[in-house]
PDB file of C-alpha atoms in Angstrom:
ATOM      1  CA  UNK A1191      12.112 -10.466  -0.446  1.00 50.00           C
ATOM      2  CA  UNK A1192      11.489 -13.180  -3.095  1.00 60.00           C
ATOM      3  CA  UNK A1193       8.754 -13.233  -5.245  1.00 61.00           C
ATOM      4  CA  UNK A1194       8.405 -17.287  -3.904  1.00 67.00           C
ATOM      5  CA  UNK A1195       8.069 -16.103  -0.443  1.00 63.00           C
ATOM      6  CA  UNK A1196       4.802 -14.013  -0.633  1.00 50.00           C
ATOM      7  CA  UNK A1197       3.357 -16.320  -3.298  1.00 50.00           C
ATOM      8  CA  UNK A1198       3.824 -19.369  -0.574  1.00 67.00           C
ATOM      9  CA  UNK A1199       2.616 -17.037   2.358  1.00 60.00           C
ATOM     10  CA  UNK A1200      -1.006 -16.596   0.251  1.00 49.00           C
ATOM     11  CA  UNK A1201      -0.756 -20.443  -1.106  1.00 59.00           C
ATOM     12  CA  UNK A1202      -0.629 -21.635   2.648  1.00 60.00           C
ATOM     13  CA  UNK A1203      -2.898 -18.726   3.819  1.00 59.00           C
ATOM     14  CA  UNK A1204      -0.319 -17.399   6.160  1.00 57.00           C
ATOM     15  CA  UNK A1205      -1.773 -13.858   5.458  1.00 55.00           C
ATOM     16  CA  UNK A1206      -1.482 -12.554   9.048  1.00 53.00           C
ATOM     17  CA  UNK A1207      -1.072  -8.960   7.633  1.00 55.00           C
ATOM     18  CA  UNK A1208      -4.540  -9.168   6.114  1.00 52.00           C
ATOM     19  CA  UNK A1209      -6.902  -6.631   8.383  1.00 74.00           C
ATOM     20  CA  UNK A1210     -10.333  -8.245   8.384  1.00 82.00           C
ATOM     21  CA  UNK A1211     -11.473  -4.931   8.556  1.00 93.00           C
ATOM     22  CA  UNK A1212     -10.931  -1.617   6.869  1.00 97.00           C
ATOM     23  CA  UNK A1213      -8.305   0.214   8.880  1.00 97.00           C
ATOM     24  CA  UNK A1214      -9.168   2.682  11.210  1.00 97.00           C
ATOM     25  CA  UNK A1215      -6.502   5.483  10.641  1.00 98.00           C
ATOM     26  CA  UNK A1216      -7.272   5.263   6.826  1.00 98.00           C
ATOM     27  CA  UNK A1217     -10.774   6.704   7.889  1.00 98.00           C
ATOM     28  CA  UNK A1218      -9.865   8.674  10.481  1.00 99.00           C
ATOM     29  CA  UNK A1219      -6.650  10.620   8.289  1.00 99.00           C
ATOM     30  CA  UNK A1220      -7.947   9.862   4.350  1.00 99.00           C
ATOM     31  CA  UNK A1221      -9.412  13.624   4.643  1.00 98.00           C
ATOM     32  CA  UNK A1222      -5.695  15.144   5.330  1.00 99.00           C
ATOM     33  CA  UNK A1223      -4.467  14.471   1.810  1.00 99.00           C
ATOM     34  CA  UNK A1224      -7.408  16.931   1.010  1.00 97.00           C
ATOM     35  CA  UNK A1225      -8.796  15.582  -2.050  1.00 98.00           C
ATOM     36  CA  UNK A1226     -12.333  15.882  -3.803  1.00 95.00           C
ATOM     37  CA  UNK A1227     -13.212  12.308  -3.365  1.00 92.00           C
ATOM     38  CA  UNK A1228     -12.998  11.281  -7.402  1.00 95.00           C
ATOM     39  CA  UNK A1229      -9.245  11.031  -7.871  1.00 98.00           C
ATOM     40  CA  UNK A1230      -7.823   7.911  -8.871  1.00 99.00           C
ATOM     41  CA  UNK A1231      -5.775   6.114  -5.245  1.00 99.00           C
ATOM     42  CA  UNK A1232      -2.903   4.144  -6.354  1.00 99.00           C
ATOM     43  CA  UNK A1233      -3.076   1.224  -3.580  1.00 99.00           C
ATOM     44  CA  UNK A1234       0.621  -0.842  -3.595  1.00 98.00           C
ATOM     45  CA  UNK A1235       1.152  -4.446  -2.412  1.00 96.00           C
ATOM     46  CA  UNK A1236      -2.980  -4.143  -2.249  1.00 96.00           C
ATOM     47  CA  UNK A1237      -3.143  -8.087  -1.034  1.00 94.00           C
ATOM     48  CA  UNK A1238      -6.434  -8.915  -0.559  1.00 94.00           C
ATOM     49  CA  UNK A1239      -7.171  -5.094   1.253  1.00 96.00           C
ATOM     50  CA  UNK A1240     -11.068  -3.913   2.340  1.00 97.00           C
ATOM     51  CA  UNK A1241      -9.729  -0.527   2.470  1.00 98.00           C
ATOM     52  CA  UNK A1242     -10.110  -0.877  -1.539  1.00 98.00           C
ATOM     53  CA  UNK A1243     -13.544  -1.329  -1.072  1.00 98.00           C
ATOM     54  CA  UNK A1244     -13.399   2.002   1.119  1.00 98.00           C
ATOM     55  CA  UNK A1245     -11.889   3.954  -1.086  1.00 98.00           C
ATOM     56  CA  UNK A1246     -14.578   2.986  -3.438  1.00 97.00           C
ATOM     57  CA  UNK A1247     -17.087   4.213  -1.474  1.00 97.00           C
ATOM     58  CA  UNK A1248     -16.003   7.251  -1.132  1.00 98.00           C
ATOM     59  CA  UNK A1249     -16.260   8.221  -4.512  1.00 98.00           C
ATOM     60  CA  UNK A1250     -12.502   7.161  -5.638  1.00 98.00           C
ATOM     61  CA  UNK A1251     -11.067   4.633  -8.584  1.00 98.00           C
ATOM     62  CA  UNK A1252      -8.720   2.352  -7.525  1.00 99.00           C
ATOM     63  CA  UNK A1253      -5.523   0.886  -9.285  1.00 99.00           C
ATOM     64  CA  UNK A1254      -4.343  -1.827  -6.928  1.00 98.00           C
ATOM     65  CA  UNK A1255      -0.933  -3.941  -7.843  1.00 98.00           C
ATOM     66  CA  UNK A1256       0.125  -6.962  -6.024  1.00 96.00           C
ATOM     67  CA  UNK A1257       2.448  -9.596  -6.715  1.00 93.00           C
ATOM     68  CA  UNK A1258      -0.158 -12.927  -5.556  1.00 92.00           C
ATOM     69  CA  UNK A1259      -2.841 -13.092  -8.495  1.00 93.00           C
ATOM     70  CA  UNK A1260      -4.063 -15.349  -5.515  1.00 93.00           C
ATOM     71  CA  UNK A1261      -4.805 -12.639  -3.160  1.00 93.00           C
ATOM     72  CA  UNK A1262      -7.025 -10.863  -5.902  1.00 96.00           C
ATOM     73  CA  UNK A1263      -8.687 -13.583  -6.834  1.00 95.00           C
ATOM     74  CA  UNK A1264     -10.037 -14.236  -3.327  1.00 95.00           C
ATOM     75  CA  UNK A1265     -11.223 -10.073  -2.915  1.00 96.00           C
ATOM     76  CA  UNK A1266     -13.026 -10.279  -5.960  1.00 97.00           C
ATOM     77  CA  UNK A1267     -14.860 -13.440  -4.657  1.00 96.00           C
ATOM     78  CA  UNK A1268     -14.972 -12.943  -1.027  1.00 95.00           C
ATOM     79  CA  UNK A1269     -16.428  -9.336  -1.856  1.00 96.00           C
ATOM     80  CA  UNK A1270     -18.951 -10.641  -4.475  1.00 97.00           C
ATOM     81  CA  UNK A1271     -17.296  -8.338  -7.060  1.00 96.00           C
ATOM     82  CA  UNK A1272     -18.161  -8.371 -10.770  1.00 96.00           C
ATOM     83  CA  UNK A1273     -14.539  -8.553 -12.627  1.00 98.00           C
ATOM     84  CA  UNK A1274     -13.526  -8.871 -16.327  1.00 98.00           C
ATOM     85  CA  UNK A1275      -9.806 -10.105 -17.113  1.00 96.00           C
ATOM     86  CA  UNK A1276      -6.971  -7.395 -17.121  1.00 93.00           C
ATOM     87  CA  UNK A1277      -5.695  -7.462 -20.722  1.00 89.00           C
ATOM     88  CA  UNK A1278      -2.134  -5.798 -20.245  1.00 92.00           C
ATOM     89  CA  UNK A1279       1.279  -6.544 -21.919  1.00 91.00           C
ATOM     90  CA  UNK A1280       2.974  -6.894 -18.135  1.00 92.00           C
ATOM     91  CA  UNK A1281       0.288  -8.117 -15.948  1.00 97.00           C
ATOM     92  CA  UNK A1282      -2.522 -10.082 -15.152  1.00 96.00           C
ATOM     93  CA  UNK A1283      -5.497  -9.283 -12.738  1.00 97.00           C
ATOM     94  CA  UNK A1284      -9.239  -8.001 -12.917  1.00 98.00           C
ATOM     95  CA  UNK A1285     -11.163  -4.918 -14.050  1.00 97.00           C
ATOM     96  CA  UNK A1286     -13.869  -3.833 -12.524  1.00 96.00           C
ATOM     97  CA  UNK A1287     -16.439  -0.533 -12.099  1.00 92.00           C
ATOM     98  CA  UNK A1288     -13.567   2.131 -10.654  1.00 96.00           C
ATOM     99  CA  UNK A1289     -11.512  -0.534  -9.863  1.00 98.00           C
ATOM    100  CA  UNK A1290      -7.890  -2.105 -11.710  1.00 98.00           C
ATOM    101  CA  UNK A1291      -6.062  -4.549 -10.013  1.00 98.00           C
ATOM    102  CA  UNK A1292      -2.483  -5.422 -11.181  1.00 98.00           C
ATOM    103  CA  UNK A1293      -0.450  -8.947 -10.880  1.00 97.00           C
ATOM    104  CA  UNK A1294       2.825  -8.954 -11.200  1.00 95.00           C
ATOM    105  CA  UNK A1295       5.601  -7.049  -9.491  1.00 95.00           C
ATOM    106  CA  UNK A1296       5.523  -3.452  -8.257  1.00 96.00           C
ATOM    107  CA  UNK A1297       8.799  -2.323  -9.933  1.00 97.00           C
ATOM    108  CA  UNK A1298       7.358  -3.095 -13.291  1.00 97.00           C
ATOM    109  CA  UNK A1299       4.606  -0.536 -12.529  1.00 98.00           C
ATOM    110  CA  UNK A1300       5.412   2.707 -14.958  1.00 98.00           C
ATOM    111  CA  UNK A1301       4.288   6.214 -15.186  1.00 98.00           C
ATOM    112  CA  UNK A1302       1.821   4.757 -18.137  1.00 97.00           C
ATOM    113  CA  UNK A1303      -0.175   2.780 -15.515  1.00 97.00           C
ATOM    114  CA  UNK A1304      -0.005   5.610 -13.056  1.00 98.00           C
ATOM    115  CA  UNK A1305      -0.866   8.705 -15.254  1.00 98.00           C
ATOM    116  CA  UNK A1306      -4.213   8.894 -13.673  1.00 98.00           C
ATOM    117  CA  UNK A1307      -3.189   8.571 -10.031  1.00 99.00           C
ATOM    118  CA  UNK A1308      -3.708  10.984  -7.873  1.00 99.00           C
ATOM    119  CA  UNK A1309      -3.105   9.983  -4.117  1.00 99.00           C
ATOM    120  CA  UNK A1310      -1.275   7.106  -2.822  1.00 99.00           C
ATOM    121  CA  UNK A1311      -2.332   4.900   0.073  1.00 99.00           C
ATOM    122  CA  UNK A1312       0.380   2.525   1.730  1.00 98.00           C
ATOM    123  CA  UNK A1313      -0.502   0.391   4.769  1.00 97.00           C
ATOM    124  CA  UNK A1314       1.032  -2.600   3.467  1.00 93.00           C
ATOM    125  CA  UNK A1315       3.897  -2.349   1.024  1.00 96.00           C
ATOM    126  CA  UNK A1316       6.710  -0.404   2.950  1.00 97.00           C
ATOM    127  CA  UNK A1317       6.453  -2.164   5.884  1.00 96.00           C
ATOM    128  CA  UNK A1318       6.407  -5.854   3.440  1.00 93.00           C
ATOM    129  CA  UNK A1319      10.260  -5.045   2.478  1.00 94.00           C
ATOM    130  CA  UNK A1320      13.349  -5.392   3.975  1.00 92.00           C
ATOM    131  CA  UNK A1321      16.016  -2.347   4.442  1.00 93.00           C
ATOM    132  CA  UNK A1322      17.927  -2.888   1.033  1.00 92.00           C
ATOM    133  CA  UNK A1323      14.634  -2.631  -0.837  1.00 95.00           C
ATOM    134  CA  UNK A1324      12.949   0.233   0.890  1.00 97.00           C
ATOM    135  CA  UNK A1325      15.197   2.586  -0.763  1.00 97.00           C
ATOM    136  CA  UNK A1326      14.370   0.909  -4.438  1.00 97.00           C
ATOM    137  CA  UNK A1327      10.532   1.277  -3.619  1.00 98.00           C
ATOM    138  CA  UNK A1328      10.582   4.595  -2.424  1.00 99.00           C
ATOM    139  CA  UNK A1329      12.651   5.681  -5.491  1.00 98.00           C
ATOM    140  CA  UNK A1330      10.539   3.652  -7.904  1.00 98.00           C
ATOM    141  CA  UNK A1331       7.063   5.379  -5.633  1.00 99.00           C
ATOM    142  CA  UNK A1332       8.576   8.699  -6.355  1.00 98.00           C
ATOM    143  CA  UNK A1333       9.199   8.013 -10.506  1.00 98.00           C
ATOM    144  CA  UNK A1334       6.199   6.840 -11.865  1.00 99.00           C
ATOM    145  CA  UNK A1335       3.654   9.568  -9.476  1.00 98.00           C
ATOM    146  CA  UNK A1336       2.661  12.734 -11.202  1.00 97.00           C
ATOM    147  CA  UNK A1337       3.980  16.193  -9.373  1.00 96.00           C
ATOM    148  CA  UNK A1338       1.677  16.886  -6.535  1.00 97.00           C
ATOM    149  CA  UNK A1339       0.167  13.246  -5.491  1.00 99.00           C
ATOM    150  CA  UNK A1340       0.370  13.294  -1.656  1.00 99.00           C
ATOM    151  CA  UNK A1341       0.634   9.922   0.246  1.00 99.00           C
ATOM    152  CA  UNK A1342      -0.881   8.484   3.026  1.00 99.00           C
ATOM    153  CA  UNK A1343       1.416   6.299   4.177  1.00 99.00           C
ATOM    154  CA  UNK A1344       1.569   4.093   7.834  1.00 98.00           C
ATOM    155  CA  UNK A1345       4.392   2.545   9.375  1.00 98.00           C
ATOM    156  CA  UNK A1346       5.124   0.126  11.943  1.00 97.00           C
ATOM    157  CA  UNK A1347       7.999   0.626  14.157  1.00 98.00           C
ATOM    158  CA  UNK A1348       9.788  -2.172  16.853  1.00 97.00           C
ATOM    159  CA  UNK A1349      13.204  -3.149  17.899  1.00 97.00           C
ATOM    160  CA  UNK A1350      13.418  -5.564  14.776  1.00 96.00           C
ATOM    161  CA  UNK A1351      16.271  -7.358  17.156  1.00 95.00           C
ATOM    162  CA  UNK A1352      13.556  -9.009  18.898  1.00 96.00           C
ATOM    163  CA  UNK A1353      11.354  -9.990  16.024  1.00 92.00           C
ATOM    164  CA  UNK A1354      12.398 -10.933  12.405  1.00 87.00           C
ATOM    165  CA  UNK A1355       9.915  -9.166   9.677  1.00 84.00           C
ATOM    166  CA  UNK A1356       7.725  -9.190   7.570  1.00 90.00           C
ATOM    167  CA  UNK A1357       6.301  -6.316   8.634  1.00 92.00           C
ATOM    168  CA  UNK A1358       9.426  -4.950   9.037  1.00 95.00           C
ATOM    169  CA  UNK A1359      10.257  -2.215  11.454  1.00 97.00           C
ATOM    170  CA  UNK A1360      10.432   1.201   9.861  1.00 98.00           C
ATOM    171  CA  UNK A1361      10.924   4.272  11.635  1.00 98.00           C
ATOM    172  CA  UNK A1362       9.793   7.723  11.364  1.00 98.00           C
ATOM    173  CA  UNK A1363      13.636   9.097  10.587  1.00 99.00           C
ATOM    174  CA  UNK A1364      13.869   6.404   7.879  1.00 99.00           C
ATOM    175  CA  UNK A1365      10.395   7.355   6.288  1.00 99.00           C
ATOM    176  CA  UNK A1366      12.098  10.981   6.548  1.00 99.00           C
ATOM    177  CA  UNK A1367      14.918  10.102   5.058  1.00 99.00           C
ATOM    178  CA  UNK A1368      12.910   8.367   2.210  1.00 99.00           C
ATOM    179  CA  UNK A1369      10.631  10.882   1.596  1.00 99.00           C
ATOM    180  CA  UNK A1370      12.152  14.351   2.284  1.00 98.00           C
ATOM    181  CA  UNK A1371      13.332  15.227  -0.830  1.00 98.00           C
ATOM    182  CA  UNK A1372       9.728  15.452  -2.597  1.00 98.00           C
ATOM    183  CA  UNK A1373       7.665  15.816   0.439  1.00 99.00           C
ATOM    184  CA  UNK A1374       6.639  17.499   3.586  1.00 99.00           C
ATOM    185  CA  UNK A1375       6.047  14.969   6.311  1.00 99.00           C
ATOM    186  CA  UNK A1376       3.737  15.172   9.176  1.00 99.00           C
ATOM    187  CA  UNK A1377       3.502  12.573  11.321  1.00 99.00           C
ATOM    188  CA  UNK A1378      -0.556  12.577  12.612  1.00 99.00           C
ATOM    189  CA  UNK A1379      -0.638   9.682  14.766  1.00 99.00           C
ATOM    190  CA  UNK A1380       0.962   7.338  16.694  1.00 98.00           C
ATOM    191  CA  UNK A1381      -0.564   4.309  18.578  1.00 98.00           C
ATOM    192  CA  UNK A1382       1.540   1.825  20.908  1.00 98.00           C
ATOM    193  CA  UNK A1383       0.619  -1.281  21.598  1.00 96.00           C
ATOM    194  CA  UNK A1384       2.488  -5.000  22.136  1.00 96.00           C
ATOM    195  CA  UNK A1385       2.606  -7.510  19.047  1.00 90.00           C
ATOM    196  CA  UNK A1386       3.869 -10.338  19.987  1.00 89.00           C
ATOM    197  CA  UNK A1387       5.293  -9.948  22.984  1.00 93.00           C
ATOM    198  CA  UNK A1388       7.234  -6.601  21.688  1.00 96.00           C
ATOM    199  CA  UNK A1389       6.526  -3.347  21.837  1.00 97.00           C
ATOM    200  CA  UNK A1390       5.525  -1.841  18.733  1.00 97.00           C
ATOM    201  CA  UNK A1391       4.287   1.597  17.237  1.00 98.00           C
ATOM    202  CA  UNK A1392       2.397   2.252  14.597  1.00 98.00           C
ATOM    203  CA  UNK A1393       2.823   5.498  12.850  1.00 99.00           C
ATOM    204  CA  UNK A1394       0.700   7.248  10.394  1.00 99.00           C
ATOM    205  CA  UNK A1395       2.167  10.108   8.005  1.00 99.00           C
ATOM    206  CA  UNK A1396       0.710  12.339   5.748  1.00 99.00           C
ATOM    207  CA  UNK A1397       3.348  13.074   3.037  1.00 99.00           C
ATOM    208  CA  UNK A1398       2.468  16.571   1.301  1.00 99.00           C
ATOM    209  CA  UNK A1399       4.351  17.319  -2.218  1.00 98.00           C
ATOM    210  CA  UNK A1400       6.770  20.083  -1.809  1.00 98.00           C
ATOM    211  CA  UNK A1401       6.075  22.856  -3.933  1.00 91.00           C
TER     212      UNK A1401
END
């Protein structure tokens, strides 16, 4: 996808991806990846996300990156957020209290900016891409994270012959194929429902470093 494309979607406010609300399996499966609840969550293609806000509460620092300086403009003031202005050689963006949000583009992310992550949420950014760029983010995912960070990662899956993306359809033998190498996959739920008029599934993974 081109970087004009998502900055035109948030300029028009086409931002049908945006959950109004913090997303249900993210509560329901966060406590799978097992963590102690002060780890810093590396949040990709973050948009404009409430689940940041979530993770916050639970005790977690959050290093957001998305490409719309837009979109984080409007969560810090739709949220009421006190933010200072990211000083960084590659991006722009906001500081706050346990909170770092990047703009700029993903693949410019490096293990520097991620040497404090230590769990990965993705409800947005896989599914944002199209097939010839999955493979780049899910190599670029698996450079710049430390041994051991565990993902929680959820998919959306549809017969993308019926319905042109974004979200993209993405199915559980492609997140396989993505992930395998690095991870144990367990797939912990799966909800279908019609979007659209098409059937769709969303699928929710927990991805568990291989030892």
């Amino acid at each position: 996808m081109e970087a004009d494309f998502w900055h035109q979607m948030w300029r028009s406010g086409r931002v049908g991806f945006h959950q109004p609300d913090v997303n249900a399996f993210l509560k329901k499966h966060w406590k799978k990846l097992n963590l102690s609840g002060h780890e810093q969550v590396f949040v990709p293609l973050c948009g404009k996300s409430l689940d940041m806000l979530w993770l916050n509460q639970q005790g977690h620092t959050v290093l957001g990156v998305e490409l719309s300086e837009k979109a984080l403009q409007e969560f810090v003031t739709e949220n009421g957020l006190q933010a200072t202005t990211l000083k960084h050689p590659r991006f722009s963006g906001f500081e706050m209290d346990k909170m770092s949000l990047l703009s700029g583009d993903f693949f410019d992310v490096s293990v520097k900016e991620c040497r404090e992550v230590k769990a990965v949420y993705d409800r947005a950014a896989l599914v944002a891409l199209p097939p010839e760029m999955r493979q780049q983010y899910a190599s670029h995912l698996k450079a710049v994270l430390a041994p051991g960070v565990p993902i929680l990662l959820i998919a959306m899956d549809y017969d993308q012959s019926l319905q042109s993306g974004p979200p993209f359809a993405v199915s559980a033998l492609e997140v396989k194929a993505l992930f395998e190498d690095r991870f144990n996959i367990e797939k912990v739920e799966s909800d279908t429902f019609e979007r659209k008029g098409v059937q769709t599934t969303e699928n929710v993974f927990v991805l568990i470093p291989k030892t």
